[in-house]
Coordinates of N, CA and C in Angstrom, one line a residue:
E1 N 0.8 -1.2 0.0 CA 0.0 0.0 0.0 C 0.9 1.3 0.0
T2 N 2.0 1.2 0.6 CA 2.9 2.4 0.7 C 4.0 2.4 -0.4
G3 N 4.3 1.2 -0.9 CA 5.4 1.1 -1.9 C 6.7 1.0 -1.2
L4 N 6.7 0.8 0.1 CA 8.0 0.6 0.9 C 8.2 -0.8 1.2
R5 N 9.5 -1.2 1.4 CA 9.9 -2.5 1.8 C 9.4 -2.8 3.2
A6 N 9.2 -4.1 3.5 CA 8.7 -4.5 4.8 C 9.7 -4.1 5.9
H7 N 11.0 -4.3 5.7 CA 12.0 -4.0 6.7 C 12.1 -2.5 6.9
T8 N 11.8 -1.7 5.9 CA 11.8 -0.3 6.0 C 10.6 0.2 6.9
I9 N 9.5 -0.4 6.7 CA 8.3 -0.1 7.5 C 8.6 -0.5 9.0
H10 N 9.2 -1.7 9.2 CA 9.4 -2.2 10.5 C 10.4 -1.2 11.2
Y11 N 11.4 -0.7 10.5 CA 12.4 0.2 11.1 C 11.8 1.5 11.6
F12 N 10.9 2.1 10.7 CA 10.4 3.4 11.0 C 9.2 3.2 12.1
L13 N 8.5 2.1 12.1 CA 7.5 1.9 13.1 C 8.2 1.9 14.5
Q14 N 9.4 1.2 14.5 CA 10.1 1.1 15.8 C 10.6 2.5 16.2
R15 N 11.1 3.3 15.3 CA 11.6 4.6 15.6 C 10.4 5.5 16.2
L16 N 9.3 5.4 15.5 CA 8.1 6.2 15.9 C 7.6 5.8 17.3
K17 N 7.7 4.5 17.6 CA 7.3 4.0 18.9 C 8.3 4.5 20.0
E18 N 9.6 4.4 19.7 CA 10.6 4.8 20.6 C 10.5 6.3 20.9
R19 N 10.0 7.1 20.0 CA 9.9 8.6 20.2 C 8.5 8.9 20.8
G20 N 7.7 7.9 21.0 CA 6.4 8.1 21.6 C 5.3 8.6 20.7
V21 N 5.6 8.6 19.4 CA 4.6 9.1 18.4 C 3.5 8.1 18.2
L22 N 3.9 6.8 18.2 CA 3.0 5.7 18.0 C 2.9 4.8 19.2
V23 N 1.7 4.3 19.5 CA 1.5 3.3 20.4 C 0.6 2.2 19.8
G24 N 1.0 1.0 19.8 CA 0.2 -0.1 19.2 C 1.0 -1.1 18.4
P25 N 0.3 -1.9 17.7 CA -1.2 -1.8 17.4 C -2.0 -2.2 18.7
V26 N -3.1 -1.5 18.8 CA -4.0 -1.8 20.0 C -5.4 -2.2 19.5
P27 N -6.1 -3.0 20.2 CA -7.4 -3.5 19.8 C -8.4 -2.3 19.9
Y28 N -9.3 -2.3 18.9 CA -10.5 -1.3 19.0 C -11.7 -2.1 19.5
I29 N -12.0 -1.9 20.8 CA -13.0 -2.7 21.4 C -14.4 -2.0 21.4
N30 N -15.4 -2.7 21.1 CA -16.8 -2.2 21.0 C -17.5 -2.5 22.3
P31 N -17.5 -1.6 23.3 CA -18.2 -1.9 24.6 C -19.7 -2.1 24.4
C32 N -20.3 -1.5 23.3 CA -21.7 -1.7 23.1 C -22.1 -3.1 23.0
A33 N -21.3 -4.0 22.4 CA -21.5 -5.4 22.3 C -21.6 -6.1 23.6
L34 N -21.0 -5.5 24.6 CA -21.0 -6.1 26.0 C -22.1 -5.5 26.9
G35 N -22.9 -4.6 26.3 CA -24.0 -4.0 27.0 C -23.7 -2.7 27.7
Y36 N -22.6 -2.1 27.3 CA -22.3 -0.8 27.8 C -22.7 0.3 26.9
T37 N -23.0 1.5 27.5 CA -23.3 2.7 26.7 C -22.3 3.8 27.2
N38 N -21.8 4.6 26.2 CA -21.0 5.7 26.5 C -21.8 7.0 26.7
Y39 N -21.6 7.7 27.8 CA -22.3 9.0 28.0 C -21.2 10.1 28.0
S40 N -21.4 11.1 27.1 CA -20.4 12.2 27.1 C -20.9 13.2 28.1
L41 N -19.9 13.6 29.0 CA -20.2 14.6 30.0 C -19.2 15.8 29.7
N42 N -19.8 16.9 29.2 CA -19.0 18.1 29.0 C -19.3 19.1 30.1
F43 N -18.3 19.7 30.7 CA -18.5 20.5 31.9 C -17.5 21.6 32.1
S44 N -17.9 22.6 32.8 CA -17.0 23.6 33.3 C -17.2 23.7 34.8
L45 N -16.1 23.9 35.6 CA -16.1 23.9 37.0 C -16.4 25.3 37.5
A46 N -17.2 25.4 38.6 CA -17.4 26.7 39.2 C -16.1 27.2 39.8
A47 N -16.0 28.4 40.2 CA -14.7 28.9 40.8 C -14.3 28.0 41.9
Q48 N -13.1 27.4 41.8 CA -12.5 26.5 42.8 C -11.1 26.8 43.0
T49 N -10.5 26.4 44.1 CA -9.1 26.6 44.3 C -8.4 25.6 43.4
Q50 N -7.2 25.8 43.2 CA -6.4 24.9 42.3 C -6.3 23.5 42.9
E51 N -6.1 23.5 44.2 CA -6.0 22.2 45.0 C -7.3 21.4 44.8
L52 N -8.5 22.1 45.0 CA -9.8 21.4 44.9 C -10.0 20.9 43.5
R53 N -9.6 21.7 42.5 CA -9.8 21.3 41.1 C -8.9 20.0 40.8
R54 N -7.7 20.0 41.4 CA -6.9 18.8 41.2 C -7.5 17.6 41.8
K55 N -8.2 17.7 43.0 CA -8.8 16.6 43.6 C -10.1 16.1 42.8
I56 N -10.8 17.1 42.2 CA -11.9 16.7 41.4 C -11.5 15.9 40.2
I57 N -10.5 16.4 39.5 CA -10.0 15.7 38.3 C -9.4 14.4 38.7
D58 N -8.8 14.3 39.8 CA -8.2 13.0 40.3 C -9.3 12.0 40.5
R59 N -10.5 12.5 41.0 CA -11.6 11.6 41.2 C -12.1 11.0 39.8
F60 N -12.1 11.9 38.8 CA -12.4 11.4 37.4 C -11.4 10.3 37.0
L61 N -10.2 10.6 37.1 CA -9.1 9.7 36.6 C -9.2 8.4 37.3
K62 N -9.6 8.3 38.5 CA -9.5 7.0 39.3 C -10.8 6.2 39.2
S63 N -11.9 6.9 38.6 CA -13.2 6.2 38.5 C -13.1 5.1 37.4
E64 N -13.6 3.9 37.7 CA -13.6 2.8 36.7 C -14.7 3.1 35.6
R65 N -15.6 4.0 35.9 CA -16.6 4.4 34.9 C -16.1 5.3 33.8
V66 N -15.0 6.0 34.1 CA -14.5 7.1 33.2 C -13.5 6.4 32.1
A67 N -13.9 6.5 30.9 CA -13.1 5.9 29.8 C -12.0 6.8 29.3
W68 N -12.3 8.1 29.3 CA -11.3 9.1 28.9 C -11.7 10.5 29.5
L69 N -10.7 11.3 29.6 CA -10.9 12.7 30.2 C -10.1 13.6 29.3
A70 N -10.7 14.7 28.9 CA -9.9 15.7 28.1 C -10.1 17.1 28.7
Q71 N -9.1 17.9 28.5 CA -9.2 19.3 28.9 C -9.4 20.1 27.6
Y72 N -10.5 21.0 27.6 CA -10.9 21.7 26.4 C -10.4 23.2 26.5
G73 N -10.5 23.8 25.4 CA -10.2 25.2 25.3 C -11.3 26.0 24.7
G74 N -12.5 25.6 24.9 CA -13.7 26.2 24.2 C -14.8 26.5 25.2
E75 N -16.0 26.2 24.8 CA -17.2 26.5 25.6 C -17.2 25.8 27.0
Y76 N -16.7 24.6 27.0 CA -16.5 23.8 28.2 C -15.0 23.6 28.5
Q77 N -14.7 23.5 29.8 CA -13.3 23.3 30.2 C -12.9 21.9 30.1
Y78 N -13.8 20.9 30.3 CA -13.4 19.5 30.3 C -14.5 18.7 29.6
G79 N -14.0 17.5 29.1 CA -15.0 16.5 28.6 C -14.6 15.1 29.1
A80 N -15.6 14.3 29.4 CA -15.3 12.9 29.9 C -16.3 12.0 29.2
S81 N -15.9 10.7 29.1 CA -16.7 9.7 28.6 C -17.0 8.7 29.7
L82 N -18.2 8.5 30.1 CA -18.6 7.5 31.1 C -19.1 6.2 30.4
C83 N -18.4 5.1 30.7 CA -18.8 3.8 30.1 C -19.6 3.0 31.1
V84 N -20.9 2.9 31.0 CA -21.8 2.4 32.0 C -22.8 1.4 31.4
R85 N -23.4 0.6 32.3 CA -24.4 -0.3 31.8 C -25.8 0.3 31.8
N86 N -26.0 1.4 32.6 CA -27.3 2.0 32.6 C -27.2 3.5 33.1
L87 N -28.2 4.3 32.8 CA -28.1 5.7 33.1 C -28.0 6.0 34.6
E88 N -28.5 5.0 35.4 CA -28.4 5.2 36.9 C -27.0 5.3 37.3
E89 N -26.1 4.6 36.7 CA -24.7 4.7 37.1 C -24.1 6.1 36.9
V90 N -24.6 6.8 35.8 CA -24.2 8.2 35.6 C -24.7 9.1 36.8
S91 N -25.9 8.8 37.2 CA -26.5 9.6 38.3 C -25.7 9.3 39.6
V92 N -25.3 8.1 39.8 CA -24.5 7.7 41.0 C -23.2 8.4 41.0
F93 N -22.6 8.5 39.8 CA -21.3 9.1 39.7 C -21.4 10.6 40.0
L94 N -22.4 11.3 39.4 CA -22.6 12.7 39.7 C -22.9 13.0 41.1
N95 N -23.8 12.2 41.7 CA -24.2 12.3 43.1 C -22.9 12.2 44.0
D96 N -22.0 11.3 43.7 CA -20.8 11.1 44.5 C -19.9 12.3 44.4
L97 N -19.9 12.9 43.2 CA -19.1 14.2 43.1 C -19.7 15.3 44.0
T98 N -21.0 15.4 44.0 CA -21.6 16.4 44.8 C -21.5 16.2 46.3
K99 N -21.6 14.9 46.6 CA -21.4 14.5 48.0 C -20.0 14.9 48.6
N100 N -19.0 14.7 47.7 CA -17.6 14.9 48.2 C -17.1 16.3 48.0
F101 N -17.7 17.0 47.0 CA -17.1 18.4 46.6 C -18.1 19.5 46.6
G102 N -19.4 19.2 46.8 CA -20.5 20.2 46.7 C -20.9 20.5 45.3
S103 N -21.5 21.6 45.0 CA -22.0 22.0 43.7 C -20.8 22.6 42.9
I104 N -20.2 21.7 42.1 CA -18.9 22.0 41.5 C -19.1 22.5 40.0
F105 N -20.2 22.2 39.4 CA -20.4 22.5 38.0 C -20.9 23.9 37.7
H106 N -20.2 24.7 36.9 CA -20.7 26.0 36.4 C -21.7 25.7 35.3
Q107 N -21.4 24.8 34.4 CA -22.3 24.3 33.4 C -21.9 22.9 33.0
K108 N -22.9 22.2 32.5 CA -22.6 20.8 32.0 C -23.6 20.3 31.0
S109 N -23.3 19.4 30.2 CA -24.2 18.7 29.3 C -23.9 17.2 29.3
I110 N -24.9 16.4 29.2 CA -24.8 15.0 29.2 C -25.6 14.4 28.0
S111 N -24.9 13.5 27.2 CA -25.6 12.9 26.1 C -25.1 11.5 25.9
G112 N -26.1 10.6 25.6 CA -25.8 9.2 25.4 C -25.3 9.0 24.0
C113 N -24.4 8.1 23.8 CA -23.8 7.8 22.5 C -24.5 6.6 21.9
V114 N -25.3 6.8 20.9 CA -26.0 5.7 20.2 C -25.1 4.9 19.3
S115 N -24.3 5.7 18.6 CA -23.3 5.1 17.6 C -22.1 6.0 17.5
F116 N -20.9 5.3 17.4 CA -19.7 6.1 17.3 C -18.9 5.5 16.1
T117 N -18.4 6.4 15.2 CA -17.6 5.9 14.1 C -16.3 6.7 14.1
S118 N -15.2 5.9 14.0 CA -13.8 6.5 13.9 C -13.4 6.3 12.4
F119 N -13.1 7.4 11.8 CA -12.7 7.4 10.4 C -11.2 7.4 10.2
G120 N -10.4 7.1 11.2 CA -9.0 7.1 11.1 C -8.3 8.4 10.9
R121 N -7.0 8.4 10.7 CA -6.3 9.7 10.6 C -6.1 10.1 9.1
K122 N -7.2 10.4 8.5 CA -7.2 10.7 7.0 C -6.3 11.8 6.7
Y123 N -6.2 12.8 7.6 CA -5.4 14.0 7.3 C -3.9 13.7 7.1
L124 N -3.4 12.5 7.7 CA -2.0 12.1 7.5 C -1.7 11.7 6.1
W125 N -2.7 11.2 5.4 CA -2.5 10.7 4.0 C -3.8 11.0 3.2
P126 N -4.1 12.2 2.9 CA -5.4 12.6 2.3 C -5.8 11.9 1.0
E127 N -4.8 11.5 0.2 CA -5.1 10.9 -1.1 C -5.4 9.4 -0.9
Y128 N -5.1 8.8 0.3 CA -5.4 7.4 0.5 C -6.9 7.1 0.7
K129 N -7.5 6.2 -0.1 CA -8.9 6.1 -0.1 C -9.5 4.9 0.6
N130 N -8.6 4.0 1.1 CA -9.1 2.7 1.6 C -9.0 2.6 3.2
I131 N -9.0 3.8 3.8 CA -9.0 3.8 5.3 C -10.3 3.1 5.9
K132 N -10.1 2.2 6.8 CA -11.2 1.5 7.3 C -11.8 2.3 8.5
A133 N -13.2 2.4 8.4 CA -13.9 3.0 9.5 C -14.3 2.0 10.6
F134 N -14.0 2.3 11.9 CA -14.4 1.5 13.0 C -15.7 2.0 13.6
V135 N -16.7 1.1 13.7 CA -18.0 1.5 14.2 C -18.3 0.8 15.5
R136 N -18.8 1.6 16.5 CA -19.2 1.1 17.8 C -20.7 1.4 17.9
R137 N -21.5 0.3 18.0 CA -22.9 0.4 18.3 C -23.4 -0.9 18.6
R138 N -24.6 -0.9 19.3 CA -25.2 -2.2 19.7 C -26.0 -2.7 18.6
E139 N -25.7 -4.0 18.2 CA -26.5 -4.7 17.2 C -26.8 -6.1 17.6
G140 N -28.1 -6.4 17.7 CA -28.5 -7.7 18.2 C -28.4 -7.8 19.7
D141 N -28.3 -9.1 20.1 CA -28.2 -9.4 21.5 C -26.8 -9.0 22.1
I142 N -26.8 -8.8 23.4 CA -25.6 -8.5 24.1 C -24.7 -9.8 24.2
S143 N -23.4 -9.6 23.8 CA -22.5 -10.8 23.9 C -22.1 -11.0 25.4
M144 N -22.1 -12.3 25.8 CA -21.8 -12.6 27.1 C -20.3 -13.1 27.2
V145 N -19.6 -12.6 28.1 CA -18.2 -13.1 28.3 C -18.0 -13.6 29.7
D146 N -17.1 -14.5 29.8 CA -16.8 -15.1 31.1 C -15.6 -14.3 31.7
E147 N -15.1 -14.9 32.9 CA -14.0 -14.2 33.6 C -12.7 -14.2 32.8
I148 N -12.5 -15.3 32.0 CA -11.3 -15.3 31.2 C -11.3 -14.3 30.1
D149 N -12.4 -14.2 29.4 CA -12.6 -13.2 28.4 C -12.4 -11.8 28.9
H150 N -13.0 -11.6 30.1 CA -12.9 -10.3 30.8 C -11.5 -9.9 31.1
R151 N -10.7 -10.9 31.5 CA -9.3 -10.7 31.9 C -8.5 -10.4 30.6
I152 N -8.8 -11.1 29.5 CA -8.1 -10.8 28.2 C -8.4 -9.4 27.7
L153 N -9.7 -9.1 27.7 CA -10.1 -7.8 27.2 C -9.5 -6.6 28.1
G154 N -9.4 -6.9 29.4 CA -8.9 -5.9 30.3 C -7.4 -5.6 30.0
S155 N -6.7 -6.6 29.8 CA -5.2 -6.5 29.5 C -5.0 -5.8 28.2
M156 N -5.8 -6.2 27.2 CA -5.7 -5.7 25.8 C -6.0 -4.2 25.8
A157 N -7.1 -3.9 26.5 CA -7.6 -2.5 26.5 C -6.6 -1.5 27.2
N158 N -5.9 -2.1 28.2 CA -5.0 -1.2 29.0 C -3.6 -1.3 28.5
L159 N -3.4 -1.8 27.2 CA -2.1 -1.8 26.5 C -1.0 -2.5 27.4
Q160 N -1.3 -3.6 28.0 CA -0.3 -4.3 28.9 C 0.4 -5.4 28.2
F161 N 0.4 -5.5 26.9 CA 1.0 -6.6 26.2 C 1.6 -6.1 24.9
S162 N 2.6 -6.9 24.4 CA 3.3 -6.6 23.2 C 3.0 -7.6 22.1
S163 N 2.5 -8.8 22.5 CA 2.1 -9.8 21.5 C 1.2 -10.7 22.2
L164 N 0.5 -11.6 21.5 CA -0.4 -12.6 22.1 C 0.3 -13.5 23.1
R165 N 1.6 -13.9 22.7 CA 2.3 -14.7 23.7 C 2.6 -14.0 25.0
D166 N 2.9 -12.7 24.8 CA 3.2 -11.9 26.0 C 1.9 -11.8 26.8
L167 N 0.7 -11.6 26.1 CA -0.6 -11.5 26.8 C -0.9 -12.8 27.5
S168 N -0.5 -14.0 26.9 CA -0.7 -15.3 27.5 C 0.0 -15.4 28.8
R169 N 1.3 -14.9 28.8 CA 2.1 -15.0 30.0 C 1.5 -14.1 31.1
Q170 N 1.0 -12.9 30.7 CA 0.5 -12.0 31.7 C -0.8 -12.4 32.3
T171 N -1.7 -13.0 31.5 CA -3.0 -13.3 32.0 C -3.1 -14.7 32.6
G172 N -2.0 -15.6 32.3 CA -2.0 -16.9 32.8 C -2.9 -17.8 32.0
V173 N -3.4 -17.4 30.8 CA -4.2 -18.2 29.9 C -3.3 -18.9 28.9
P174 N -3.4 -20.2 28.7 CA -2.6 -20.9 27.8 C -2.7 -20.3 26.4
F175 N -1.6 -20.3 25.6 CA -1.6 -19.6 24.4 C -2.6 -20.0 23.4
S176 N -2.8 -21.4 23.2 CA -3.8 -21.9 22.3 C -5.2 -21.5 22.7
T177 N -5.5 -21.5 24.0 CA -6.8 -21.0 24.5 C -7.0 -19.6 24.2
L178 N -6.0 -18.8 24.5 CA -6.1 -17.3 24.4 C -6.3 -17.0 22.9
E179 N -5.5 -17.6 22.0 CA -5.6 -17.4 20.6 C -7.0 -17.7 20.1
R180 N -7.6 -18.8 20.5 CA -9.0 -19.1 20.1 C -10.0 -18.1 20.6
R181 N -9.8 -17.7 21.9 CA -10.8 -16.8 22.5 C -10.7 -15.4 21.8
V182 N -9.5 -14.9 21.5 CA -9.3 -13.6 20.8 C -10.0 -13.7 19.4
K183 N -9.8 -14.8 18.7 CA -10.5 -14.9 17.4 C -12.0 -14.9 17.6
R184 N -12.5 -15.5 18.6 CA -14.0 -15.5 18.9 C -14.5 -14.1 19.2
L185 N -13.6 -13.3 20.0 CA -14.0 -11.9 20.3 C -14.0 -11.1 19.1
E186 N -13.1 -11.4 18.1 CA -13.1 -10.6 16.9 C -14.3 -11.0 16.0
T187 N -14.6 -12.2 15.9 CA -15.8 -12.7 15.1 C -17.1 -12.1 15.6
S188 N -17.2 -12.0 17.0 CA -18.5 -11.6 17.6 C -18.6 -10.0 17.5
G189 N -17.6 -9.3 17.1 CA -17.6 -7.9 16.9 C -17.3 -7.1 18.2
I190 N -16.8 -7.8 19.2 CA -16.4 -7.2 20.5 C -15.0 -6.5 20.2
I191 N -14.1 -7.2 19.5 CA -12.9 -6.5 19.0 C -13.1 -6.2 17.5
C192 N -13.2 -4.9 17.2 CA -13.6 -4.5 15.8 C -12.4 -4.6 14.9
G193 N -11.2 -4.5 15.4 CA -10.0 -4.5 14.6 C -8.8 -3.9 15.5
Y194 N -7.7 -3.5 14.8 CA -6.5 -3.1 15.5 C -6.0 -1.8 14.8
L195 N -5.5 -0.9 15.6 CA -4.9 0.4 15.0 C -3.8 0.9 15.9
Y196 N -3.1 1.9 15.3 CA -2.1 2.6 16.1 C -2.6 3.9 16.6
R197 N -2.3 4.2 17.9 CA -2.6 5.5 18.4 C -1.5 6.4 18.1
V198 N -1.9 7.6 17.6 CA -0.9 8.6 17.1 C -1.0 9.8 18.0
S199 N 0.2 10.2 18.5 CA 0.4 11.4 19.3 C 0.2 12.7 18.4
L200 N -0.9 13.3 18.4 CA -1.2 14.4 17.5 C -0.3 15.6 17.7
L201 N 0.0 15.9 18.9 CA 0.9 17.0 19.2 C 2.2 17.0 18.5
D202 N 2.7 15.7 18.3 CA 4.0 15.6 17.6 C 3.9 16.1 16.2
Y203 N 2.7 16.2 15.6 CA 2.5 16.7 14.3 C 2.0 18.1 14.3
G204 N 1.9 18.7 15.5 CA 1.4 20.1 15.6 C -0.1 20.1 15.3
V205 N -0.8 19.0 15.5 CA -2.2 19.0 15.2 C -3.0 19.1 16.4
Q206 N -4.1 20.0 16.4 CA -5.0 20.1 17.5 C -6.3 19.4 17.1
R207 N -6.9 18.8 18.1 CA -8.2 18.2 17.9 C -9.4 19.1 18.4
Y208 N -10.4 19.2 17.6 CA -11.6 20.0 18.0 C -12.8 19.1 18.0
R209 N -13.6 19.3 19.0 CA -14.9 18.6 19.2 C -16.0 19.5 18.9
L210 N -16.8 19.2 17.9 CA -18.0 20.0 17.6 C -19.2 19.4 18.3
I211 N -19.9 20.2 19.0 CA -21.2 19.8 19.6 C -22.3 20.4 18.8
I212 N -23.1 19.6 18.1 CA -24.1 20.2 17.2 C -25.5 19.8 17.7
D213 N -26.3 20.9 17.9 CA -27.7 20.7 18.2 C -28.6 20.8 17.0
C214 N -29.6 19.9 16.9 CA -30.5 20.0 15.7 C -31.9 20.1 16.2
R215 N -32.7 20.9 15.4 CA -34.1 20.9 15.6 C -34.7 19.8 14.8
G216 N -35.2 18.8 15.6 CA -35.7 17.6 14.9 C -34.5 16.7 14.6
Y217 N -34.9 15.4 14.4 CA -33.8 14.4 14.1 C -34.5 13.3 13.3
S218 N -33.7 12.9 12.2 CA -34.2 11.8 11.4 C -33.1 10.9 10.9
N219 N -33.4 9.7 10.4 CA -32.3 8.9 9.9 C -31.7 9.5 8.7
E220 N -32.5 10.3 7.9 CA -32.0 11.0 6.7 C -30.9 12.0 7.1
L221 N -31.2 12.8 8.2 CA -30.3 13.8 8.6 C -29.0 13.1 9.1
A222 N -29.1 12.0 9.9 CA -28.0 11.3 10.4 C -27.1 10.8 9.2
K223 N -27.8 10.3 8.2 CA -27.0 9.8 7.0 C -26.3 11.0 6.3
K224 N -26.8 12.1 6.2 CA -26.2 13.3 5.6 C -24.9 13.7 6.4
F225 N -25.1 13.7 7.8 CA -23.9 14.0 8.6 C -22.8 13.0 8.4
Y226 N -23.2 11.8 8.3 CA -22.2 10.7 8.1 C -21.5 10.8 6.8
Q227 N -22.2 11.1 5.7 CA -21.6 11.3 4.4 C -20.7 12.5 4.4
F228 N -21.1 13.6 5.0 CA -20.3 14.8 5.1 C -18.9 14.5 5.8

């Protein structure tokens, strides 16, 4: 696809990893298939001391419900994604913040994610037309996983492995068993594929999140947004 030799690709991938530009390849896991829903929480904090702000952010970072946390430079100061099984867990999380820190929000918005599509880093190679889109949404019945699958997914999601054999050693799951289970997780759509995480700041690239409100909503409107 690039016209470069395999050993050249390997060499530059290693250099980019050593510089911290690339991490991966990492699995792209679809939590919707496991019965989870992502809720986006965008918020600004009321006037707080620097020490109290640090404690509030630390509570976000340590919560098992928080999938990611970002600091913004726009209408909201922060954004977080809560990965939960039901809306009540979001309420419990917010009530816990109020109980420990009082009324901390100057403004906030909460929205559930019905579907999420990642279109890859198209700006890194604009003329390349075959970039795969990864889609996270719930389709059909919820996939059930046991303790072993949960252990495998947890290690993969937290980037604690360099190969399947390394993952086998870390999880204590025999290699043949682990390989079979990973293939089943891929076939069931829990693991959508694999990609590299790119450090955007190393390219001088800033990420912007657009929050769009619509009057009325239809599948046709959703399709137009997707095509755009």
